[in-house]
Tab-separated table of C-alpha atoms and ligand atoms in Angstrom:
chain	number	residue	atom	x	y	z
W	1	MET	CA	0.000	0.000	0.000
W	2	GLN	CA	1.322	3.462	-0.908
W	3	MET	CA	1.655	5.695	2.150
W	4	PRO	CA	3.202	8.950	0.927
W	5	VAL	CA	2.396	11.091	3.963
W	6	TYR	CA	3.588	8.396	6.348
W	7	GLN	CA	6.781	7.919	4.346
W	8	THR	CA	7.438	11.646	4.676
W	9	LEU	CA	6.900	11.477	8.450
W	10	LEU	CA	9.176	8.469	8.728
W	11	GLY	CA	11.820	9.949	6.435
W	12	LYS	CA	11.958	13.121	8.508
W	13	LYS	CA	12.221	11.139	11.710
W	14	ARG	CA	15.060	9.028	10.326
W	15	SER	CA	16.956	12.102	9.211
W	16	GLY	CA	16.355	13.784	12.599
W	17	LYS	CA	14.233	16.620	11.197
W	18	LYS	CA	11.517	18.031	13.401
W	19	SER	CA	8.105	19.030	12.080
W	20	PHE	CA	5.376	21.478	12.959
W	21	ALA	CA	1.685	20.694	12.564
W	22	VAL	CA	-0.878	23.460	12.903
W	23	LEU	CA	-4.185	22.140	14.237
W	24	ILE	CA	-7.253	23.668	12.637
W	25	ASP	CA	-10.683	23.152	14.140
W	26	PRO	CA	-13.169	23.814	11.292
W	27	ASP	CA	-15.650	25.192	13.838
W	28	LYS	CA	-13.263	27.870	14.980
W	29	VAL	CA	-12.235	29.459	11.684
W	30	THR	CA	-13.953	31.711	9.181
W	31	THR	CA	-13.020	31.937	5.506
W	32	THR	CA	-11.133	35.141	6.232
W	33	SER	CA	-9.324	33.982	9.360
W	34	LEU	CA	-8.326	30.747	7.614
W	35	ASP	CA	-6.937	32.715	4.662
W	36	ASP	CA	-4.785	34.776	7.018
W	37	LEU	CA	-3.614	31.682	8.877
W	38	LEU	CA	-2.728	29.929	5.616
W	39	GLN	CA	-0.575	32.819	4.454
W	40	LEU	CA	1.328	32.772	7.743
W	41	ALA	CA	1.706	28.983	7.601
W	42	ILE	CA	2.975	28.976	4.017
W	43	THR	CA	5.536	31.684	4.782
W	44	ALA	CA	6.675	29.869	7.925
W	45	LYS	CA	6.976	26.547	6.039
W	46	VAL	CA	4.633	24.663	8.339
W	47	ASP	CA	4.957	20.925	7.672
W	48	TYR	CA	1.385	19.677	8.140
W	49	PHE	CA	-2.136	20.772	8.854
W	50	PHE	CA	-4.072	18.611	11.268
W	51	VAL	CA	-7.797	19.190	10.814
W	52	GLY	CA	-10.422	18.147	13.333
W	53	GLY	CA	-11.661	18.708	16.840
W	54	SER	CA	-13.246	16.817	19.693
W	55	LEU	CA	-16.564	18.287	18.669
W	56	VAL	CA	-17.074	19.444	15.123
W	57	VAL	CA	-20.648	20.664	15.207
W	58	SER	CA	-20.772	22.512	11.932
W	59	ASN	CA	-20.662	21.083	8.454
W	60	GLN	CA	-17.546	22.914	7.487
W	61	LEU	CA	-15.001	20.097	7.334
W	62	ASP	CA	-15.020	19.703	3.542
W	63	GLU	CA	-15.041	23.450	2.867
W	64	CYS	CA	-12.219	24.019	5.321
W	65	ILE	CA	-10.013	21.376	3.684
W	66	LEU	CA	-10.850	22.560	0.179
W	67	GLN	CA	-9.867	26.083	1.142
W	68	ILE	CA	-6.505	24.829	2.438
W	69	LYS	CA	-5.973	22.710	-0.679
W	70	SER	CA	-6.739	25.621	-2.980
W	71	GLN	CA	-3.812	27.570	-1.558
W	72	THR	CA	-1.076	25.143	-0.615
W	73	SER	CA	0.256	21.624	-1.049
W	74	ILE	CA	1.121	21.294	2.653
W	75	PRO	CA	-0.381	17.883	3.564
W	76	VAL	CA	-3.747	17.899	5.316
W	77	ILE	CA	-4.069	15.159	7.916
W	78	LEU	CA	-7.415	14.416	9.528
W	79	PHE	CA	-7.367	14.311	13.322
W	80	PRO	CA	-10.931	13.172	13.915
W	81	GLY	CA	-12.782	13.511	17.196
W	82	SER	CA	-15.394	11.078	15.922
W	83	PRO	CA	-15.851	8.672	12.983
W	84	SER	CA	-18.068	11.227	11.226
W	85	GLN	CA	-15.117	13.579	10.740
W	86	ILE	CA	-13.920	12.024	7.504
W	87	SER	CA	-13.324	13.921	4.280
W	88	HIS	CA	-11.852	12.405	1.152
W	89	HIS	CA	-10.381	15.804	0.305
W	90	ALA	CA	-7.680	15.311	2.962
W	91	ASP	CA	-4.366	13.567	2.264
W	92	ALA	CA	-4.295	11.184	5.193
W	93	LEU	CA	-6.084	10.117	8.336
W	94	LEU	CA	-4.754	9.627	11.854
W	95	TYR	CA	-6.574	6.364	12.541
W	96	LEU	CA	-6.653	6.818	16.282
W	97	SER	CA	-6.854	4.063	18.835
W	98	LEU	CA	-7.005	5.378	22.393
W	99	ILE	CA	-4.378	3.078	23.859
W	100	SER	CA	-4.058	5.038	27.127
W	101	GLY	CA	-7.721	4.421	27.962
W	102	ARG	CA	-9.704	1.317	28.707
W	103	ASN	CA	-12.760	2.202	26.701
W	104	PRO	CA	-13.247	-0.547	24.107
W	105	GLU	CA	-15.335	1.753	21.907
W	106	LEU	CA	-12.304	3.977	21.292
W	107	LEU	CA	-9.860	1.104	21.012
W	108	ILE	CA	-11.781	-0.852	18.375
W	109	GLY	CA	-15.578	-0.373	18.555
W	110	GLN	CA	-15.947	2.791	16.499
W	111	HIS	CA	-13.349	1.515	14.039
W	112	VAL	CA	-15.462	-1.531	13.274
W	113	ILE	CA	-18.521	0.615	12.631
W	114	SER	CA	-16.727	3.092	10.398
W	115	ALA	CA	-14.343	0.679	8.620
W	116	PRO	CA	-16.232	0.356	5.291
W	117	PHE	CA	-16.702	4.122	5.138
W	118	VAL	CA	-13.035	4.835	5.920
W	119	LYS	CA	-11.844	2.294	3.360
W	120	LYS	CA	-14.123	3.714	0.680
W	121	SER	CA	-12.779	7.235	1.327
W	122	GLY	CA	-9.486	6.264	-0.333
W	123	LEU	CA	-7.616	8.177	2.378
W	124	GLU	CA	-4.143	7.169	3.420
W	125	VAL	CA	-4.816	5.537	6.789
W	126	MET	CA	-2.108	5.938	9.429
W	127	PRO	CA	-2.666	3.690	12.469
W	128	THR	CA	-1.966	5.904	15.483
W	129	GLY	CA	-1.650	4.946	19.128
W	130	TYR	CA	-3.303	7.899	20.849
W	131	MET	CA	-2.317	8.572	24.449
W	132	VAL	CA	-4.045	11.171	26.580
W	133	ILE	CA	-1.827	12.583	29.319
W	134	ASP	CA	-3.217	14.533	32.272
W	135	GLY	CA	-2.863	18.222	31.442
W	136	GLY	CA	-3.972	19.587	34.811
W	137	ALA	CA	-7.665	20.043	33.997
W	138	PRO	CA	-10.431	17.977	32.434
W	139	THR	CA	-10.354	18.625	28.681
W	140	THR	CA	-12.943	17.868	26.038
W	141	VAL	CA	-10.985	14.830	24.963
W	142	SER	CA	-10.835	13.325	28.465
W	143	TYR	CA	-14.552	13.951	29.001
W	144	ILE	CA	-15.639	12.610	25.596
W	145	SER	CA	-13.369	9.578	25.793
W	146	ASN	CA	-14.662	8.697	29.280
W	147	ALA	CA	-11.219	7.339	30.026
W	148	ALA	CA	-8.702	8.353	32.653
W	149	PRO	CA	-5.622	10.083	31.260
W	150	ILE	CA	-2.133	8.862	32.143
W	151	PRO	CA	-0.937	10.842	35.206
W	152	ALA	CA	1.487	13.588	34.165
W	153	ASP	CA	4.270	12.314	36.432
W	154	LYS	CA	4.055	8.649	35.394
W	155	ALA	CA	6.586	8.580	32.577
W	156	ASP	CA	7.004	4.836	33.001
W	157	ILE	CA	3.307	4.185	32.280
W	158	ALA	CA	3.513	6.380	29.179
W	159	MET	CA	6.666	4.561	28.057
W	160	CYS	CA	5.148	1.087	28.461
W	161	THR	CA	1.904	2.169	26.786
W	162	ALA	CA	3.774	3.540	23.775
W	163	MET	CA	5.964	0.441	23.542
W	164	ALA	CA	2.901	-1.804	23.613
W	165	GLY	CA	1.220	0.353	20.976
W	166	GLU	CA	4.213	0.104	18.688
W	167	MET	CA	4.477	-3.664	19.123
W	168	LEU	CA	0.763	-3.959	18.351
W	169	GLY	CA	1.455	-2.287	15.027
W	170	GLN	CA	0.710	1.403	15.534
W	171	ARG	CA	2.716	3.426	13.005
W	172	LEU	CA	2.622	6.658	14.995
W	173	ILE	CA	2.358	7.512	18.675
W	174	TYR	CA	0.491	10.718	19.541
W	175	MET	CA	0.750	11.943	23.137
W	176	ASP	CA	-1.794	14.659	23.860
W	177	ALA	CA	-2.408	16.675	27.018
W	178	GLY	CA	-5.674	17.821	25.396
W	179	SER	CA	-6.505	21.047	23.646
W	180	GLY	CA	-5.869	24.045	25.858
W	181	ALA	CA	-4.274	21.900	28.573
W	182	LYS	CA	-3.061	23.889	31.562
W	183	LYS	CA	0.154	21.920	31.628
W	184	ALA	CA	1.845	20.579	28.513
W	185	ILE	CA	3.505	17.158	28.589
W	186	SER	CA	6.824	17.166	30.457
W	187	GLU	CA	10.088	16.760	28.595
W	188	GLU	CA	10.946	13.921	30.965
W	189	MET	CA	7.934	11.917	29.772
W	190	ILE	CA	8.655	12.727	26.125
W	191	THR	CA	12.232	11.486	26.474
W	192	ALA	CA	11.163	8.292	28.248
W	193	VAL	CA	8.793	7.470	25.397
W	194	ALA	CA	11.033	8.620	22.548
W	195	ARG	CA	13.942	6.463	23.707
W	196	ASN	CA	11.815	3.351	23.588
W	197	ILE	CA	9.980	3.553	20.269
W	198	GLU	CA	11.065	3.807	16.663
W	199	VAL	CA	7.895	5.176	15.103
W	200	PRO	CA	7.422	8.955	14.857
W	201	LEU	CA	6.268	10.632	18.083
W	202	ILE	CA	3.671	13.414	17.904
W	203	ILE	CA	3.278	15.753	20.901
W	204	GLY	CA	0.440	18.218	21.472
W	205	GLY	CA	-1.761	19.887	24.037
W	206	GLY	CA	-1.085	23.132	25.874
W	207	ILE	CA	2.020	24.193	23.920
W	208	ARG	CA	1.885	27.984	23.870
W	209	ASP	CA	5.309	29.209	22.898
W	210	ALA	CA	8.332	28.572	20.748
W	211	GLU	CA	10.554	27.714	23.673
W	212	LYS	CA	8.418	24.795	24.861
W	213	ALA	CA	8.086	23.546	21.274
W	214	TYR	CA	11.884	23.626	20.943
W	215	ARG	CA	12.454	21.836	24.265
W	216	ASN	CA	9.946	19.138	23.333
W	217	CYS	CA	11.821	18.484	20.083
W	218	LYS	CA	15.133	18.280	21.931
W	219	ALA	CA	13.467	15.807	24.325
W	220	GLY	CA	12.553	13.529	21.419
W	221	ALA	CA	9.302	14.744	19.841
W	222	ASP	CA	9.208	14.424	16.043
W	223	VAL	CA	6.061	16.457	15.380
W	224	ILE	CA	4.740	19.317	17.502
W	225	VAL	CA	1.028	20.138	17.259
W	226	VAL	CA	-0.305	23.554	18.248
W	227	GLY	CA	-3.957	24.591	18.012
W	228	ASN	CA	-5.328	26.742	20.808
W	229	ALA	CA	-2.454	29.204	21.103
W	230	ILE	CA	-2.563	29.838	17.346
W	231	GLU	CA	-6.336	30.341	17.429
W	232	LYS	CA	-5.666	33.137	19.917
W	233	ASP	CA	-2.663	34.607	18.117
W	234	ALA	CA	-1.912	33.362	14.609
W	235	SER	CA	1.343	35.322	14.467
W	236	LEU	CA	2.843	32.717	16.824
W	237	ILE	CA	3.102	30.385	13.809
W	238	LYS	CA	6.218	32.142	12.605
W	239	GLU	CA	8.242	31.893	15.806
W	240	ILE	CA	7.139	28.370	16.683
W	241	ALA	CA	7.966	27.109	13.166
W	242	ALA	CA	11.375	28.813	13.288
W	243	ALA	CA	12.133	27.245	16.682
W	244	ILE	CA	11.138	23.734	15.608
W	245	HIS	CA	13.049	23.937	12.348
W	246	SER	CA	16.140	25.250	14.139
W	247	VAL	CA	16.558	22.135	16.279
W	248	PRO	CA	19.945	20.634	15.350
W	249	VAL	CA	19.588	17.512	13.238
W	250	VAL	CA	20.736	14.419	15.146
W	251	SER	CA	20.073	11.263	13.139
K	1	LIG	C1	-5.071	18.918	20.980
K	1	LIG	O1	-2.812	18.275	20.598
K	1	LIG	C2	-3.794	19.183	20.255
K	1	LIG	O2	-5.618	17.699	20.692
K	1	LIG	C3	-3.358	20.602	20.352
K	1	LIG	O3	-3.557	21.158	21.627
K	1	LIG	O4	-4.958	23.160	21.153
K	1	LIG	O5	-3.659	22.991	23.292
K	1	LIG	O6	-2.489	23.369	21.127
K	1	LIG	P1	-3.656	22.757	21.807
């Protein structure tokens, strides 16, 4: 099976290059604000757009992706909060399995129900072990998933969960403190996980500045995801992208 987006992610990881993904919630942008954001992202050489949200209540997913596609070839990766958030206009799908939780619906149940639909979409499907880490406050993702997050100071639990996910065949590990988390994931936990897996490691949730993005990359993150902070101040894209892309390449 051809997996061009995944091959890019893997290639960058193997060459030690760090990437920046801007998270866009279709409910939180207008045509004008998205245009402005896209211009900033193109100039800053953002690596990916993640599109989705825990709750996408409007019908704007397709339009949002088409607007991105009309202006740039930066890959659009779906980050769905529910099986209904699928659009064949995207380039790839994070096929999330909530491996930090013990809710069978989010490990396999919803996948079974949506499998024919996902397959028919023709999207590049990237199996992703999704791990929710306690970010200091209940977030939409922890409430919706009805699953306890991994405690923020239990790096060993995160490490073992990621290792198990990789051995079960997950091609990516995504550790998320949840959108707008009070506390982003610690560098200690990122390092513990990064040292023990070979698949690309995505880190998001509560990252608000370039310095934390840089430190996370140095700790072992391969892709940094920022949503909330950019919704509040899109000009942050430039400095965060510059910080991530300035991390010395260690392959
Ligand atoms: C949330 O990882 C993402 O699922 C991004 O979090 O919105 O806090 O940047 P923020």
